[in-house]
Amino acid sequence: MTNFDQNALFRAACAAREHAYAPYSGFRVGAALLCADGRIFTGCNVENAAYPLCTCAERTALCAAVAQGARQFAAIAIAGGRDEDCAQPCMPCGGCRQNLAEFCGPDFPVILSDGIHTLGQLLPGVFRLRQD
Ligand code: THU
């Protein structure tokens, strides 16, 4: 799927952000992952009193998608921050970039509030276990 509505996907990320559980940081994040078959999986950050166990929104969405059999992805939108309007771009953390790179190539579109970035721009020199 190369044609998709970037604004609609960003709105889906904003809607997913409503479910964020972020009592410790107050930093609420939502993500909407569009599959090649048109399905959209959403996720939000889920924090924990044991801080290292916090889960990012992107990873929540990615794991939900893979658990439902999806492995081909067309784009992801991410919305987050402490302000309700999500105007500031919420950059995906390094771990989430690497998680996305497990399934998505360098041209994979990452939609933030300031427009489209590619995974290759966000994560040059991605770690690969195999070179094939
Ligand atoms: N967070 C995400 O959900 N995604 C990211 O890519 C960066 C950080 C969350 C984790 C934590 O709940 C909060 O934002 C503050 O770090």
mmCIF file of N, CA, C and O in Angstrom, residues 43-126:
data_model
loop_
_atom_site.group_PDB
_atom_site.id
_atom_site.type_symbol
_atom_site.label_atom_id
_atom_site.label_comp_id
_atom_site.label_asym_id
_atom_site.label_seq_id
_atom_site.Cartn_x
_atom_site.Cartn_y
_atom_site.Cartn_z
ATOM 1 N N GLY A 43 -1.448 1.727 19.222
ATOM 2 C CA GLY A 43 -0.828 1.440 20.514
ATOM 3 C C GLY A 43 -0.628 2.729 21.289
ATOM 4 O O GLY A 43 -0.696 3.834 20.729
ATOM 5 N N CYS A 44 -0.405 2.573 22.575
ATOM 6 C CA CYS A 44 -0.115 3.724 23.433
ATOM 7 C C CYS A 44 0.980 3.305 24.406
ATOM 8 O O CYS A 44 1.253 2.105 24.550
ATOM 9 N N ASN A 45 1.603 4.290 25.029
ATOM 10 C CA ASN A 45 2.601 3.908 26.023
ATOM 11 C C ASN A 45 1.908 3.415 27.296
ATOM 12 O O ASN A 45 0.842 3.915 27.677
ATOM 13 N N VAL A 46 2.512 2.413 27.902
ATOM 14 C CA VAL A 46 1.971 1.794 29.117
ATOM 15 C C VAL A 46 3.108 1.766 30.133
ATOM 16 O O VAL A 46 4.069 0.994 29.978
ATOM 17 N N GLU A 47 3.007 2.650 31.119
ATOM 18 C CA GLU A 47 4.097 2.766 32.090
ATOM 19 C C GLU A 47 3.895 1.814 33.263
ATOM 20 O O GLU A 47 2.838 1.188 33.416
ATOM 21 N N ASN A 48 4.942 1.708 34.056
ATOM 22 C CA ASN A 48 4.914 0.802 35.198
ATOM 23 C C ASN A 48 5.704 1.429 36.340
ATOM 24 O O ASN A 48 6.680 2.152 36.087
ATOM 25 N N ALA A 49 5.300 1.115 37.567
ATOM 26 C CA ALA A 49 6.001 1.638 38.736
ATOM 27 C C ALA A 49 7.468 1.216 38.720
ATOM 28 O O ALA A 49 8.324 1.940 39.247
ATOM 29 N N ALA A 50 7.751 0.079 38.151
ATOM 30 C CA ALA A 50 9.142 -0.322 37.909
ATOM 31 C C ALA A 50 9.517 0.261 36.543
ATOM 32 O O ALA A 50 9.210 -0.319 35.499
ATOM 33 N N TYR A 51 10.125 1.419 36.547
ATOM 34 C CA TYR A 51 10.264 2.232 35.334
ATOM 35 C C TYR A 51 10.794 1.505 34.091
ATOM 36 O O TYR A 51 10.299 1.740 32.991
ATOM 37 N N PRO A 52 11.797 0.634 34.220
ATOM 38 C CA PRO A 52 12.309 0.005 32.986
ATOM 39 C C PRO A 52 11.280 -0.870 32.277
ATOM 40 O O PRO A 52 11.483 -1.252 31.128
ATOM 41 N N LEU A 53 10.183 -1.161 32.944
ATOM 42 C CA LEU A 53 9.164 -2.013 32.317
ATOM 43 C C LEU A 53 8.175 -1.216 31.477
ATOM 44 O O LEU A 53 7.257 -1.790 30.890
ATOM 45 N N CYS A 54 8.359 0.097 31.383
ATOM 46 C CA CYS A 54 7.463 0.907 30.550
ATOM 47 C C CYS A 54 7.552 0.453 29.096
ATOM 48 O O CYS A 54 8.628 0.106 28.606
ATOM 49 N N THR A 55 6.408 0.461 28.424
ATOM 50 C CA THR A 55 6.374 0.076 27.014
ATOM 51 C C THR A 55 5.994 1.285 26.174
ATOM 52 O O THR A 55 5.033 1.993 26.494
ATOM 53 N N CYS A 56 6.722 1.497 25.095
ATOM 54 C CA CYS A 56 6.451 2.621 24.197
ATOM 55 C C CYS A 56 5.224 2.337 23.322
ATOM 56 O O CYS A 56 4.897 1.172 23.034
ATOM 57 N N ALA A 57 4.605 3.403 22.864
ATOM 58 C CA ALA A 57 3.413 3.288 22.021
ATOM 59 C C ALA A 57 3.708 2.539 20.716
ATOM 60 O O ALA A 57 2.909 1.696 20.274
ATOM 61 N N GLU A 58 4.844 2.844 20.108
ATOM 62 C CA GLU A 58 5.173 2.219 18.828
ATOM 63 C C GLU A 58 5.332 0.715 18.985
ATOM 64 O O GLU A 58 4.891 -0.083 18.153
ATOM 65 N N ARG A 59 5.969 0.328 20.068
ATOM 66 C CA ARG A 59 6.200 -1.095 20.294
ATOM 67 C C ARG A 59 4.901 -1.820 20.628
ATOM 68 O O ARG A 59 4.702 -2.962 20.234
ATOM 69 N N THR A 60 4.020 -1.127 21.352
ATOM 70 C CA THR A 60 2.709 -1.716 21.651
ATOM 71 C C THR A 60 1.970 -2.010 20.348
ATOM 72 O O THR A 60 1.391 -3.091 20.176
ATOM 73 N N ALA A 61 1.990 -1.042 19.425
ATOM 74 C CA ALA A 61 1.303 -1.212 18.141
ATOM 75 C C ALA A 61 1.966 -2.316 17.310
ATOM 76 O O ALA A 61 1.285 -3.163 16.722
ATOM 77 N N LEU A 62 3.289 -2.295 17.277
ATOM 78 C CA LEU A 62 4.012 -3.283 16.472
ATOM 79 C C LEU A 62 3.764 -4.704 16.998
ATOM 80 O O LEU A 62 3.494 -5.628 16.216
ATOM 81 N N CYS A 63 3.825 -4.864 18.300
ATOM 82 C CA CYS A 63 3.619 -6.200 18.866
ATOM 83 C C CYS A 63 2.182 -6.668 18.646
ATOM 84 O O CYS A 63 1.950 -7.854 18.361
ATOM 85 N N ALA A 64 1.222 -5.748 18.746
ATOM 86 C CA ALA A 64 -0.175 -6.118 18.494
ATOM 87 C C ALA A 64 -0.332 -6.598 17.053
ATOM 88 O O ALA A 64 -1.003 -7.604 16.791
ATOM 89 N N ALA A 65 0.305 -5.887 16.125
ATOM 90 C CA ALA A 65 0.190 -6.242 14.713
ATOM 91 C C ALA A 65 0.809 -7.611 14.434
ATOM 92 O O ALA A 65 0.193 -8.468 13.791
ATOM 93 N N VAL A 66 2.013 -7.809 14.928
ATOM 94 C CA VAL A 66 2.706 -9.081 14.669
ATOM 95 C C VAL A 66 1.935 -10.234 15.306
ATOM 96 O O VAL A 66 1.808 -11.317 14.724
ATOM 97 N N ALA A 67 1.370 -9.978 16.474
ATOM 98 C CA ALA A 67 0.598 -11.029 17.154
ATOM 99 C C ALA A 67 -0.668 -11.394 16.388
ATOM 100 O O ALA A 67 -1.229 -12.474 16.594
ATOM 101 N N GLN A 68 -1.101 -10.494 15.502
ATOM 102 C CA GLN A 68 -2.280 -10.787 14.667
ATOM 103 C C GLN A 68 -1.866 -11.226 13.258
ATOM 104 O O GLN A 68 -2.688 -11.246 12.351
ATOM 105 N N GLY A 69 -0.600 -11.546 13.080
ATOM 106 C CA GLY A 69 -0.151 -12.108 11.807
ATOM 107 C C GLY A 69 0.349 -11.107 10.794
ATOM 108 O O GLY A 69 0.685 -11.485 9.669
ATOM 109 N N ALA A 70 0.401 -9.838 11.132
ATOM 110 C CA ALA A 70 0.871 -8.820 10.184
ATOM 111 C C ALA A 70 2.390 -8.665 10.285
ATOM 112 O O ALA A 70 2.941 -8.609 11.390
ATOM 113 N N ARG A 71 3.042 -8.613 9.139
ATOM 114 C CA ARG A 71 4.500 -8.395 9.129
ATOM 115 C C ARG A 71 4.933 -7.412 8.051
ATOM 116 O O ARG A 71 6.114 -7.085 7.950
ATOM 117 N N GLN A 72 3.978 -6.999 7.228
ATOM 118 C CA GLN A 72 4.292 -6.057 6.150
ATOM 119 C C GLN A 72 3.601 -4.740 6.492
ATOM 120 O O GLN A 72 2.372 -4.707 6.634
ATOM 121 N N PHE A 73 4.403 -3.692 6.572
ATOM 122 C CA PHE A 73 3.853 -2.425 7.030
ATOM 123 C C PHE A 73 4.093 -1.309 6.022
ATOM 124 O O PHE A 73 5.126 -1.296 5.348
ATOM 125 N N ALA A 74 3.120 -0.399 5.948
ATOM 126 C CA ALA A 74 3.185 0.686 4.955
ATOM 127 C C ALA A 74 3.618 2.008 5.566
ATOM 128 O O ALA A 74 4.251 2.822 4.884
ATOM 129 N N ALA A 75 3.268 2.251 6.827
ATOM 130 C CA ALA A 75 3.603 3.527 7.468
ATOM 131 C C ALA A 75 3.229 3.462 8.942
ATOM 132 O O ALA A 75 2.424 2.622 9.363
ATOM 133 N N ILE A 76 3.830 4.371 9.708
ATOM 134 C CA ILE A 76 3.424 4.531 11.109
ATOM 135 C C ILE A 76 3.268 6.027 11.385
ATOM 136 O O ILE A 76 4.020 6.850 10.821
ATOM 137 N N ALA A 77 2.276 6.361 12.196
ATOM 138 C CA ALA A 77 2.130 7.735 12.678
ATOM 139 C C ALA A 77 2.301 7.720 14.189
ATOM 140 O O ALA A 77 1.864 6.768 14.862
ATOM 141 N N ILE A 78 2.950 8.753 14.698
ATOM 142 C CA ILE A 78 3.226 8.844 16.139
ATOM 143 C C ILE A 78 2.817 10.235 16.621
ATOM 144 O O ILE A 78 3.183 11.250 15.999
ATOM 145 N N ALA A 79 2.051 10.267 17.703
ATOM 146 C CA ALA A 79 1.627 11.548 18.288
ATOM 147 C C ALA A 79 1.888 11.480 19.779
ATOM 148 O O ALA A 79 1.528 10.502 20.433
ATOM 149 N N GLY A 80 2.530 12.508 20.312
ATOM 150 C CA GLY A 80 2.786 12.443 21.748
ATOM 151 C C GLY A 80 3.295 13.736 22.322
ATOM 152 O O GLY A 80 3.586 14.697 21.599
ATOM 153 N N GLY A 81 3.376 13.722 23.633
ATOM 154 C CA GLY A 81 3.871 14.891 24.348
ATOM 155 C C GLY A 81 2.977 15.201 25.527
ATOM 156 O O GLY A 81 1.981 14.518 25.773
ATOM 157 N N ARG A 82 3.361 16.253 26.263
ATOM 158 C CA ARG A 82 2.562 16.650 27.426
ATOM 159 C C ARG A 82 1.439 17.603 27.029
ATOM 160 O O ARG A 82 0.462 17.746 27.734
ATOM 161 N N ASP A 83 1.596 18.259 25.882
ATOM 162 C CA ASP A 83 0.550 19.180 25.419
ATOM 163 C C ASP A 83 -0.519 18.401 24.658
ATOM 164 O O ASP A 83 -0.210 17.510 23.866
ATOM 165 N N GLU A 84 -1.754 18.776 24.891
ATOM 166 C CA GLU A 84 -2.867 18.028 24.293
ATOM 167 C C GLU A 84 -2.908 18.144 22.773
ATOM 168 O O GLU A 84 -3.424 17.264 22.098
ATOM 169 N N ASP A 85 -2.362 19.234 22.222
ATOM 170 C CA ASP A 85 -2.476 19.393 20.768
ATOM 171 C C ASP A 85 -1.449 18.568 19.985
ATOM 172 O O ASP A 85 -1.555 18.451 18.768
ATOM 173 N N CYS A 86 -0.478 17.991 20.684
ATOM 174 C CA CYS A 86 0.548 17.155 20.019
ATOM 175 C C CYS A 86 1.230 17.893 18.866
ATOM 176 O O CYS A 86 1.581 17.289 17.852
ATOM 177 N N ALA A 87 1.399 19.192 19.010
ATOM 178 C CA ALA A 87 1.987 19.975 17.924
ATOM 179 C C ALA A 87 3.487 19.714 17.774
ATOM 180 O O ALA A 87 4.026 19.748 16.672
ATOM 181 N N GLN A 88 4.157 19.468 18.896
ATOM 182 C CA GLN A 88 5.596 19.184 18.827
ATOM 183 C C GLN A 88 5.801 17.766 18.302
ATOM 184 O O GLN A 88 5.142 16.838 18.776
ATOM 185 N N PRO A 89 6.687 17.569 17.333
ATOM 186 C CA PRO A 89 6.912 16.204 16.860
ATOM 187 C C PRO A 89 7.428 15.309 17.979
ATOM 188 O O PRO A 89 8.298 15.710 18.753
ATOM 189 N N CYS A 90 6.860 14.134 18.087
ATOM 190 C CA CYS A 90 7.300 13.150 19.078
ATOM 191 C C CYS A 90 8.173 12.140 18.348
ATOM 192 O O CYS A 90 7.668 11.243 17.664
ATOM 193 N N MET A 91 9.466 12.304 18.478
ATOM 194 C CA MET A 91 10.390 11.423 17.781
ATOM 195 C C MET A 91 10.378 10.037 18.428
ATOM 196 O O MET A 91 10.355 9.935 19.658
ATOM 197 N N PRO A 92 10.391 8.985 17.641
ATOM 198 C CA PRO A 92 10.464 7.645 18.234
ATOM 199 C C PRO A 92 11.830 7.419 18.873
ATOM 200 O O PRO A 92 12.847 7.880 18.346
ATOM 201 N N CYS A 93 11.850 6.736 19.996
ATOM 202 C CA CYS A 93 13.126 6.483 20.679
ATOM 203 C C CYS A 93 13.972 5.507 19.853
ATOM 204 O O CYS A 93 13.482 4.854 18.933
ATOM 205 N N GLY A 94 15.223 5.425 20.215
ATOM 206 C CA GLY A 94 16.146 4.565 19.464
ATOM 207 C C GLY A 94 15.709 3.115 19.442
ATOM 208 O O GLY A 94 15.824 2.427 18.417
ATOM 209 N N GLY A 95 15.206 2.650 20.592
ATOM 210 C CA GLY A 95 14.766 1.250 20.658
ATOM 211 C C GLY A 95 13.613 0.987 19.707
ATOM 212 O O GLY A 95 13.573 -0.047 19.025
ATOM 213 N N CYS A 96 12.672 1.923 19.632
ATOM 214 C CA CYS A 96 11.528 1.735 18.731
ATOM 215 C C CYS A 96 11.973 1.798 17.268
ATOM 216 O O CYS A 96 11.429 1.103 16.417
ATOM 217 N N ARG A 97 12.945 2.636 16.977
ATOM 218 C CA ARG A 97 13.463 2.686 15.604
ATOM 219 C C ARG A 97 14.045 1.322 15.221
ATOM 220 O O ARG A 97 13.811 0.809 14.129
ATOM 221 N N GLN A 98 14.799 0.746 16.132
ATOM 222 C CA GLN A 98 15.383 -0.566 15.854
ATOM 223 C C GLN A 98 14.285 -1.632 15.744
ATOM 224 O O GLN A 98 14.341 -2.517 14.884
ATOM 225 N N ASN A 99 13.266 -1.549 16.574
ATOM 226 C CA ASN A 99 12.153 -2.506 16.497
ATOM 227 C C ASN A 99 11.442 -2.398 15.148
ATOM 228 O O ASN A 99 11.086 -3.401 14.539
ATOM 229 N N LEU A 100 11.220 -1.163 14.684
ATOM 230 C CA LEU A 100 10.576 -0.987 13.379
ATOM 231 C C LEU A 100 11.455 -1.534 12.266
ATOM 232 O O LEU A 100 10.967 -2.144 11.312
ATOM 233 N N ALA A 101 12.771 -1.335 12.404
ATOM 234 C CA ALA A 101 13.697 -1.770 11.358
ATOM 235 C C ALA A 101 13.750 -3.291 11.229
ATOM 236 O O ALA A 101 14.219 -3.815 10.218
ATOM 237 N N GLU A 102 13.257 -3.989 12.236
ATOM 238 C CA GLU A 102 13.190 -5.450 12.130
ATOM 239 C C GLU A 102 12.253 -5.864 10.984
ATOM 240 O O GLU A 102 12.463 -6.884 10.336
ATOM 241 N N PHE A 103 11.230 -5.032 10.744
ATOM 242 C CA PHE A 103 10.203 -5.379 9.755
ATOM 243 C C PHE A 103 10.139 -4.403 8.586
ATOM 244 O O PHE A 103 9.501 -4.709 7.581
ATOM 245 N N CYS A 104 10.725 -3.230 8.724
ATOM 246 C CA CYS A 104 10.533 -2.160 7.737
ATOM 247 C C CYS A 104 11.880 -1.663 7.217
ATOM 248 O O CYS A 104 12.846 -1.579 7.978
ATOM 249 N N GLY A 105 11.904 -1.319 5.936
ATOM 250 C CA GLY A 105 13.134 -0.866 5.295
ATOM 251 C C GLY A 105 13.369 0.617 5.465
ATOM 252 O O GLY A 105 12.585 1.334 6.102
ATOM 253 N N PRO A 106 14.457 1.121 4.857
ATOM 254 C CA PRO A 106 14.844 2.526 5.039
ATOM 255 C C PRO A 106 13.851 3.541 4.473
ATOM 256 O O PRO A 106 13.839 4.688 4.903
ATOM 257 N N ASP A 107 13.003 3.118 3.517
ATOM 258 C CA ASP A 107 12.030 4.056 2.940
ATOM 259 C C ASP A 107 10.718 4.107 3.722
ATOM 260 O O ASP A 107 9.807 4.863 3.348
ATOM 261 N N PHE A 108 10.643 3.323 4.762
ATOM 262 C CA PHE A 108 9.396 3.247 5.538
ATOM 263 C C PHE A 108 9.025 4.634 6.082
ATOM 264 O O PHE A 108 9.834 5.280 6.768
ATOM 265 N N PRO A 109 7.792 5.120 5.800
ATOM 266 C CA PRO A 109 7.404 6.464 6.245
ATOM 267 C C PRO A 109 7.003 6.504 7.723
ATOM 268 O O PRO A 109 6.198 5.691 8.179
ATOM 269 N N VAL A 110 7.591 7.460 8.422
ATOM 270 C CA VAL A 110 7.261 7.705 9.834
ATOM 271 C C VAL A 110 6.627 9.093 9.897
ATOM 272 O O VAL A 110 7.293 10.104 9.678
ATOM 273 N N ILE A 111 5.335 9.117 10.176
ATOM 274 C CA ILE A 111 4.587 10.372 10.133
ATOM 275 C C ILE A 111 4.532 10.995 11.524
ATOM 276 O O ILE A 111 4.023 10.392 12.471
ATOM 277 N N LEU A 112 5.080 12.182 11.619
ATOM 278 C CA LEU A 112 5.065 12.939 12.877
ATOM 279 C C LEU A 112 4.254 14.221 12.642
ATOM 280 O O LEU A 112 3.815 14.482 11.511
ATOM 281 N N SER A 113 4.108 15.031 13.680
ATOM 282 C CA SER A 113 3.283 16.235 13.532
ATOM 283 C C SER A 113 3.877 17.220 12.530
ATOM 284 O O SER A 113 3.167 18.070 11.990
ATOM 285 N N ASP A 114 5.182 17.099 12.262
ATOM 286 C CA ASP A 114 5.827 18.033 11.326
ATOM 287 C C ASP A 114 5.993 17.453 9.923
ATOM 288 O O ASP A 114 6.658 18.053 9.089
ATOM 289 N N GLY A 115 5.412 16.279 9.670
ATOM 290 C CA GLY A 115 5.479 15.721 8.324
ATOM 291 C C GLY A 115 6.029 14.309 8.293
ATOM 292 O O GLY A 115 6.103 13.628 9.323
ATOM 293 N N ILE A 116 6.452 13.887 7.087
ATOM 294 C CA ILE A 116 6.922 12.516 6.897
ATOM 295 C C ILE A 116 8.441 12.459 6.988
ATOM 296 O O ILE A 116 9.144 13.237 6.339
ATOM 297 N N HIS A 117 8.924 11.534 7.787
ATOM 298 C CA HIS A 117 10.338 11.204 7.855
ATOM 299 C C HIS A 117 10.464 9.758 7.346
ATOM 300 O O HIS A 117 9.471 9.050 7.268
ATOM 301 N N THR A 118 11.673 9.338 7.029
ATOM 302 C CA THR A 118 11.828 7.916 6.691
ATOM 303 C C THR A 118 12.636 7.241 7.791
ATOM 304 O O THR A 118 13.434 7.887 8.496
ATOM 305 N N LEU A 119 12.420 5.934 7.875
ATOM 306 C CA LEU A 119 13.143 5.179 8.902
ATOM 307 C C LEU A 119 14.656 5.261 8.653
ATOM 308 O O LEU A 119 15.444 5.317 9.595
ATOM 309 N N GLY A 120 15.039 5.313 7.376
ATOM 310 C CA GLY A 120 16.459 5.421 7.047
ATOM 311 C C GLY A 120 17.077 6.722 7.546
ATOM 312 O O GLY A 120 18.240 6.754 7.950
ATOM 313 N N GLN A 121 16.287 7.795 7.521
ATOM 314 C CA GLN A 121 16.779 9.082 8.057
ATOM 315 C C GLN A 121 16.915 8.998 9.574
ATOM 316 O O GLN A 121 17.855 9.539 10.162
ATOM 317 N N LEU A 122 15.937 8.344 10.187
ATOM 318 C CA LEU A 122 15.896 8.305 11.652
ATOM 319 C C LEU A 122 16.875 7.289 12.233
ATOM 320 O O LEU A 122 17.311 7.427 13.378
ATOM 321 N N LEU A 123 17.180 6.247 11.456
ATOM 322 C CA LEU A 123 18.074 5.208 11.965
ATOM 323 C C LEU A 123 19.068 4.773 10.880
ATOM 324 O O LEU A 123 18.954 3.683 10.315
ATOM 325 N N PRO A 124 20.024 5.643 10.590
ATOM 326 C CA PRO A 124 21.074 5.212 9.648
ATOM 327 C C PRO A 124 21.972 4.196 10.350
ATOM 328 O O PRO A 124 22.119 4.236 11.577
ATOM 329 N N GLY A 125 22.523 3.305 9.595
ATOM 330 C CA GLY A 125 23.442 2.325 10.188
ATOM 331 C C GLY A 125 22.749 1.356 11.112
ATOM 332 O O GLY A 125 23.279 0.993 12.162
ATOM 333 N N VAL A 126 21.544 0.930 10.714
ATOM 334 C CA VAL A 126 20.776 0.001 11.545
ATOM 335 C C VAL A 126 21.563 -1.281 11.830
ATOM 336 O O VAL A 126 22.289 -1.768 10.970
#
